[in-house]
Amino acid sequence: LVLLESIQQGNPKKIVILGTRHCSFLHQQIIELLSYALVLSGNHVYTSGAIGTHSAVIRGALRAENQELLTVILPQTIDKQPAETRALLEQVEQVVELGHNELPLGYASRLCNSELLAMAEQLIVFAFHDSNTLKEAIQEGKARGMLVTAMWLD
């Protein structure tokens, strides 16, 4: 409720949306709609580039047709992304590649999440309770004093 009240106050926010790669089609539709609504209401949405949650965020933000309000930060380079993600990223103007190709993806993702959190005021996470990387992002967001909303999918 705090998140919804904050959004409805009319003050644009910088919001990171993170989540699992393994979410159902219905969850992806909900995430896409949320991202679309956030961008339409003037919020800047930050996410990463994996399939699942992040792809849904990107699709929703692109549908809102306001490229300045979408930033995607990748833990590695675009060429390390799956073909489906690369095709979607071609439509995004603001893509940052951290280039941690030499690191294991889990560690590179943690570094990427920290970069994302440093840019925003709020964090929305879609996760399962066994997702340690996302639980760490939630804890980091709270430690930074961010408004954190976790949506548990299990």
PDB file of C-alpha atoms in Angstrom:
ATOM      1  CA  LEU A   1       0.000   0.000   0.000  1.00  0.00           C
ATOM      2  CA  VAL A   2       2.836   2.402   0.727  1.00  0.00           C
ATOM      3  CA  LEU A   3       4.152   1.826  -2.813  1.00  0.00           C
ATOM      4  CA  LEU A   4       0.755   2.523  -4.365  1.00  0.00           C
ATOM      5  CA  GLU A   5       0.292   5.645  -2.259  1.00  0.00           C
ATOM      6  CA  SER A   6       3.746   6.846  -3.261  1.00  0.00           C
ATOM      7  CA  ILE A   7       3.011   6.295  -6.943  1.00  0.00           C
ATOM      8  CA  GLN A   8      -0.337   8.061  -6.691  1.00  0.00           C
ATOM      9  CA  GLN A   9       1.185  11.166  -5.087  1.00  0.00           C
ATOM     10  CA  GLY A  10       2.105  12.266  -8.579  1.00  0.00           C
ATOM     11  CA  ASN A  11       5.812  12.717  -7.919  1.00  0.00           C
ATOM     12  CA  PRO A  12       7.858  10.805 -10.482  1.00  0.00           C
ATOM     13  CA  LYS A  13      10.154   8.231  -8.900  1.00  0.00           C
ATOM     14  CA  LYS A  14      13.178   6.217  -9.929  1.00  0.00           C
ATOM     15  CA  ILE A  15      12.124   2.602  -9.502  1.00  0.00           C
ATOM     16  CA  VAL A  16      14.144  -0.587  -9.898  1.00  0.00           C
ATOM     17  CA  ILE A  17      12.199  -3.706 -10.823  1.00  0.00           C
ATOM     18  CA  LEU A  18      14.037  -6.997 -10.354  1.00  0.00           C
ATOM     19  CA  GLY A  19      12.854 -10.557 -10.393  1.00  0.00           C
ATOM     20  CA  THR A  20      13.102 -14.159 -11.287  1.00  0.00           C
ATOM     21  CA  ARG A  21      13.742 -15.557 -14.725  1.00  0.00           C
ATOM     22  CA  HIS A  22      11.234 -18.300 -13.952  1.00  0.00           C
ATOM     23  CA  CYS A  23       7.834 -16.645 -13.773  1.00  0.00           C
ATOM     24  CA  SER A  24       4.588 -17.713 -15.356  1.00  0.00           C
ATOM     25  CA  PHE A  25       3.052 -16.036 -18.370  1.00  0.00           C
ATOM     26  CA  LEU A  26       0.386 -14.498 -16.094  1.00  0.00           C
ATOM     27  CA  HIS A  27       3.046 -13.015 -13.802  1.00  0.00           C
ATOM     28  CA  GLN A  28       4.864 -11.635 -16.832  1.00  0.00           C
ATOM     29  CA  GLN A  29       1.652  -9.973 -18.016  1.00  0.00           C
ATOM     30  CA  ILE A  30       1.137  -8.372 -14.586  1.00  0.00           C
ATOM     31  CA  ILE A  31       4.751  -7.159 -14.473  1.00  0.00           C
ATOM     32  CA  GLU A  32       4.483  -5.767 -17.997  1.00  0.00           C
ATOM     33  CA  LEU A  33       1.310  -3.878 -17.060  1.00  0.00           C
ATOM     34  CA  LEU A  34       2.954  -2.483 -13.914  1.00  0.00           C
ATOM     35  CA  SER A  35       5.978  -1.275 -15.880  1.00  0.00           C
ATOM     36  CA  TYR A  36       3.744   0.269 -18.534  1.00  0.00           C
ATOM     37  CA  ALA A  37       1.714   2.140 -15.896  1.00  0.00           C
ATOM     38  CA  LEU A  38       4.824   3.336 -14.047  1.00  0.00           C
ATOM     39  CA  VAL A  39       6.365   4.805 -17.195  1.00  0.00           C
ATOM     40  CA  LEU A  40       3.064   6.320 -18.344  1.00  0.00           C
ATOM     41  CA  SER A  41       2.825   8.111 -14.995  1.00  0.00           C
ATOM     42  CA  GLY A  42       6.313   9.610 -15.443  1.00  0.00           C
ATOM     43  CA  ASN A  43       8.421   7.242 -13.344  1.00  0.00           C
ATOM     44  CA  HIS A  44      11.874   6.161 -14.510  1.00  0.00           C
ATOM     45  CA  VAL A  45      12.128   2.365 -14.516  1.00  0.00           C
ATOM     46  CA  TYR A  46      15.453   0.563 -14.149  1.00  0.00           C
ATOM     47  CA  THR A  47      15.914  -3.162 -14.691  1.00  0.00           C
ATOM     48  CA  SER A  48      18.333  -5.767 -15.967  1.00  0.00           C
ATOM     49  CA  GLY A  49      18.105  -7.870 -19.105  1.00  0.00           C
ATOM     50  CA  ALA A  50      17.285 -11.465 -18.243  1.00  0.00           C
ATOM     51  CA  ILE A  51      14.259 -13.353 -19.532  1.00  0.00           C
ATOM     52  CA  GLY A  52      11.167 -13.531 -17.329  1.00  0.00           C
ATOM     53  CA  THR A  53      10.651 -10.541 -15.045  1.00  0.00           C
ATOM     54  CA  HIS A  54      13.185  -8.219 -16.675  1.00  0.00           C
ATOM     55  CA  SER A  55      11.926  -8.874 -20.208  1.00  0.00           C
ATOM     56  CA  ALA A  56       8.376  -8.170 -19.046  1.00  0.00           C
ATOM     57  CA  VAL A  57       9.522  -4.880 -17.480  1.00  0.00           C
ATOM     58  CA  ILE A  58      11.231  -3.884 -20.723  1.00  0.00           C
ATOM     59  CA  ARG A  59       8.210  -4.791 -22.872  1.00  0.00           C
ATOM     60  CA  GLY A  60       5.880  -2.766 -20.659  1.00  0.00           C
ATOM     61  CA  ALA A  61       8.148   0.278 -20.590  1.00  0.00           C
ATOM     62  CA  LEU A  62       8.614   0.155 -24.368  1.00  0.00           C
ATOM     63  CA  ARG A  63       4.860  -0.038 -24.841  1.00  0.00           C
ATOM     64  CA  ALA A  64       4.557   3.245 -22.929  1.00  0.00           C
ATOM     65  CA  GLU A  65       6.651   4.850 -25.711  1.00  0.00           C
ATOM     66  CA  ASN A  66       8.889   6.992 -23.502  1.00  0.00           C
ATOM     67  CA  GLN A  67      12.442   5.722 -23.959  1.00  0.00           C
ATOM     68  CA  GLU A  68      13.971   8.320 -21.609  1.00  0.00           C
ATOM     69  CA  LEU A  69      12.207   6.605 -18.703  1.00  0.00           C
ATOM     70  CA  LEU A  70      13.730   3.145 -19.224  1.00  0.00           C
ATOM     71  CA  THR A  71      17.278   2.151 -18.354  1.00  0.00           C
ATOM     72  CA  VAL A  72      18.546  -1.425 -18.642  1.00  0.00           C
ATOM     73  CA  ILE A  73      21.802  -2.387 -16.956  1.00  0.00           C
ATOM     74  CA  LEU A  74      23.345  -5.714 -17.915  1.00  0.00           C
ATOM     75  CA  PRO A  75      25.779  -7.599 -15.671  1.00  0.00           C
ATOM     76  CA  GLN A  76      27.651  -8.816 -18.719  1.00  0.00           C
ATOM     77  CA  THR A  77      27.684  -7.738 -22.367  1.00  0.00           C
ATOM     78  CA  ILE A  78      24.770  -7.915 -24.793  1.00  0.00           C
ATOM     79  CA  ASP A  79      26.369 -10.806 -26.680  1.00  0.00           C
ATOM     80  CA  LYS A  80      26.122 -12.922 -23.485  1.00  0.00           C
ATOM     81  CA  GLN A  81      22.315 -12.486 -23.435  1.00  0.00           C
ATOM     82  CA  PRO A  82      19.918 -15.046 -24.938  1.00  0.00           C
ATOM     83  CA  ALA A  83      18.768 -14.300 -28.509  1.00  0.00           C
ATOM     84  CA  GLU A  84      15.263 -13.367 -27.293  1.00  0.00           C
ATOM     85  CA  THR A  85      16.709 -10.786 -24.898  1.00  0.00           C
ATOM     86  CA  ARG A  86      19.112  -9.377 -27.497  1.00  0.00           C
ATOM     87  CA  ALA A  87      16.212  -8.761 -29.878  1.00  0.00           C
ATOM     88  CA  LEU A  88      14.305  -6.910 -27.156  1.00  0.00           C
ATOM     89  CA  LEU A  89      17.359  -4.879 -26.118  1.00  0.00           C
ATOM     90  CA  GLU A  90      17.795  -3.637 -29.693  1.00  0.00           C
ATOM     91  CA  GLN A  91      14.667  -1.545 -29.086  1.00  0.00           C
ATOM     92  CA  VAL A  92      16.029   0.070 -25.894  1.00  0.00           C
ATOM     93  CA  GLU A  93      17.958   3.349 -26.156  1.00  0.00           C
ATOM     94  CA  GLN A  94      19.575   3.297 -22.694  1.00  0.00           C
ATOM     95  CA  VAL A  95      21.433   0.010 -22.229  1.00  0.00           C
ATOM     96  CA  VAL A  96      24.491  -0.118 -19.974  1.00  0.00           C
ATOM     97  CA  GLU A  97      26.785  -3.144 -20.243  1.00  0.00           C
ATOM     98  CA  LEU A  98      28.829  -3.705 -17.084  1.00  0.00           C
ATOM     99  CA  GLY A  99      30.912  -6.262 -18.983  1.00  0.00           C
ATOM    100  CA  HIS A 100      31.568  -8.698 -16.125  1.00  0.00           C
ATOM    101  CA  ASN A 101      31.855 -11.566 -18.637  1.00  0.00           C
ATOM    102  CA  GLU A 102      34.749 -13.148 -16.743  1.00  0.00           C
ATOM    103  CA  LEU A 103      32.676 -13.525 -13.552  1.00  0.00           C
ATOM    104  CA  PRO A 104      30.116 -16.236 -12.816  1.00  0.00           C
ATOM    105  CA  LEU A 105      26.651 -14.932 -13.711  1.00  0.00           C
ATOM    106  CA  GLY A 106      25.435 -15.064 -10.095  1.00  0.00           C
ATOM    107  CA  TYR A 107      28.221 -12.797  -8.874  1.00  0.00           C
ATOM    108  CA  ALA A 108      27.930 -10.487 -11.891  1.00  0.00           C
ATOM    109  CA  SER A 109      24.184 -10.227 -11.207  1.00  0.00           C
ATOM    110  CA  ARG A 110      24.812  -9.187  -7.595  1.00  0.00           C
ATOM    111  CA  LEU A 111      27.141  -6.413  -8.781  1.00  0.00           C
ATOM    112  CA  CYS A 112      24.572  -5.347 -11.354  1.00  0.00           C
ATOM    113  CA  ASN A 113      21.795  -5.259  -8.766  1.00  0.00           C
ATOM    114  CA  SER A 114      23.929  -2.984  -6.586  1.00  0.00           C
ATOM    115  CA  GLU A 115      24.477  -0.638  -9.540  1.00  0.00           C
ATOM    116  CA  LEU A 116      20.739  -0.541 -10.176  1.00  0.00           C
ATOM    117  CA  LEU A 117      19.894   0.115  -6.529  1.00  0.00           C
ATOM    118  CA  ALA A 118      22.343   3.016  -6.425  1.00  0.00           C
ATOM    119  CA  MET A 119      20.296   4.783  -9.117  1.00  0.00           C
ATOM    120  CA  ALA A 120      16.824   4.585  -7.616  1.00  0.00           C
ATOM    121  CA  GLU A 121      14.573   5.420  -4.681  1.00  0.00           C
ATOM    122  CA  GLN A 122      12.317   2.381  -4.755  1.00  0.00           C
ATOM    123  CA  LEU A 123      12.676  -1.335  -5.375  1.00  0.00           C
ATOM    124  CA  ILE A 124      10.039  -3.801  -6.528  1.00  0.00           C
ATOM    125  CA  VAL A 125      11.042  -7.483  -6.559  1.00  0.00           C
ATOM    126  CA  PHE A 126       9.205 -10.517  -7.937  1.00  0.00           C
ATOM    127  CA  ALA A 127      10.842 -13.610  -6.460  1.00  0.00           C
ATOM    128  CA  PHE A 128      10.615 -17.049  -4.955  1.00  0.00           C
ATOM    129  CA  HIS A 129      11.728 -17.517  -1.352  1.00  0.00           C
ATOM    130  CA  ASP A 130      14.708 -19.619  -2.446  1.00  0.00           C
ATOM    131  CA  SER A 131      16.191 -16.831  -4.603  1.00  0.00           C
ATOM    132  CA  ASN A 132      19.200 -15.755  -2.572  1.00  0.00           C
ATOM    133  CA  THR A 133      20.397 -13.155  -5.084  1.00  0.00           C
ATOM    134  CA  LEU A 134      17.033 -11.371  -5.010  1.00  0.00           C
ATOM    135  CA  LYS A 135      16.766 -11.662  -1.228  1.00  0.00           C
ATOM    136  CA  GLU A 136      20.190  -9.998  -1.012  1.00  0.00           C
ATOM    137  CA  ALA A 137      18.930  -7.184  -3.265  1.00  0.00           C
ATOM    138  CA  ILE A 138      15.940  -6.719  -0.957  1.00  0.00           C
ATOM    139  CA  GLN A 139      18.219  -6.467   2.072  1.00  0.00           C
ATOM    140  CA  GLU A 140      20.533  -4.052   0.278  1.00  0.00           C
ATOM    141  CA  GLY A 141      17.579  -1.894  -0.765  1.00  0.00           C
ATOM    142  CA  LYS A 142      16.366  -1.730   2.831  1.00  0.00           C
ATOM    143  CA  ALA A 143      19.879  -0.893   4.049  1.00  0.00           C
ATOM    144  CA  ARG A 144      19.955   1.978   1.537  1.00  0.00           C
ATOM    145  CA  GLY A 145      16.676   3.288   2.975  1.00  0.00           C
ATOM    146  CA  MET A 146      14.703   2.526  -0.169  1.00  0.00           C
ATOM    147  CA  LEU A 147      11.007   1.769  -0.217  1.00  0.00           C
ATOM    148  CA  VAL A 148      11.096  -1.995  -0.929  1.00  0.00           C
ATOM    149  CA  THR A 149       8.164  -4.082  -2.110  1.00  0.00           C
ATOM    150  CA  ALA A 150       8.634  -7.845  -2.482  1.00  0.00           C
ATOM    151  CA  MET A 151       6.083  -9.934  -4.368  1.00  0.00           C
ATOM    152  CA  TRP A 152       6.612 -13.596  -3.486  1.00  0.00           C
ATOM    153  CA  LEU A 153       5.576 -15.943  -6.268  1.00  0.00           C
ATOM    154  CA  ASP A 154       5.511 -19.157  -4.220  1.00  0.00           C
TER     155      ASP A 154
END
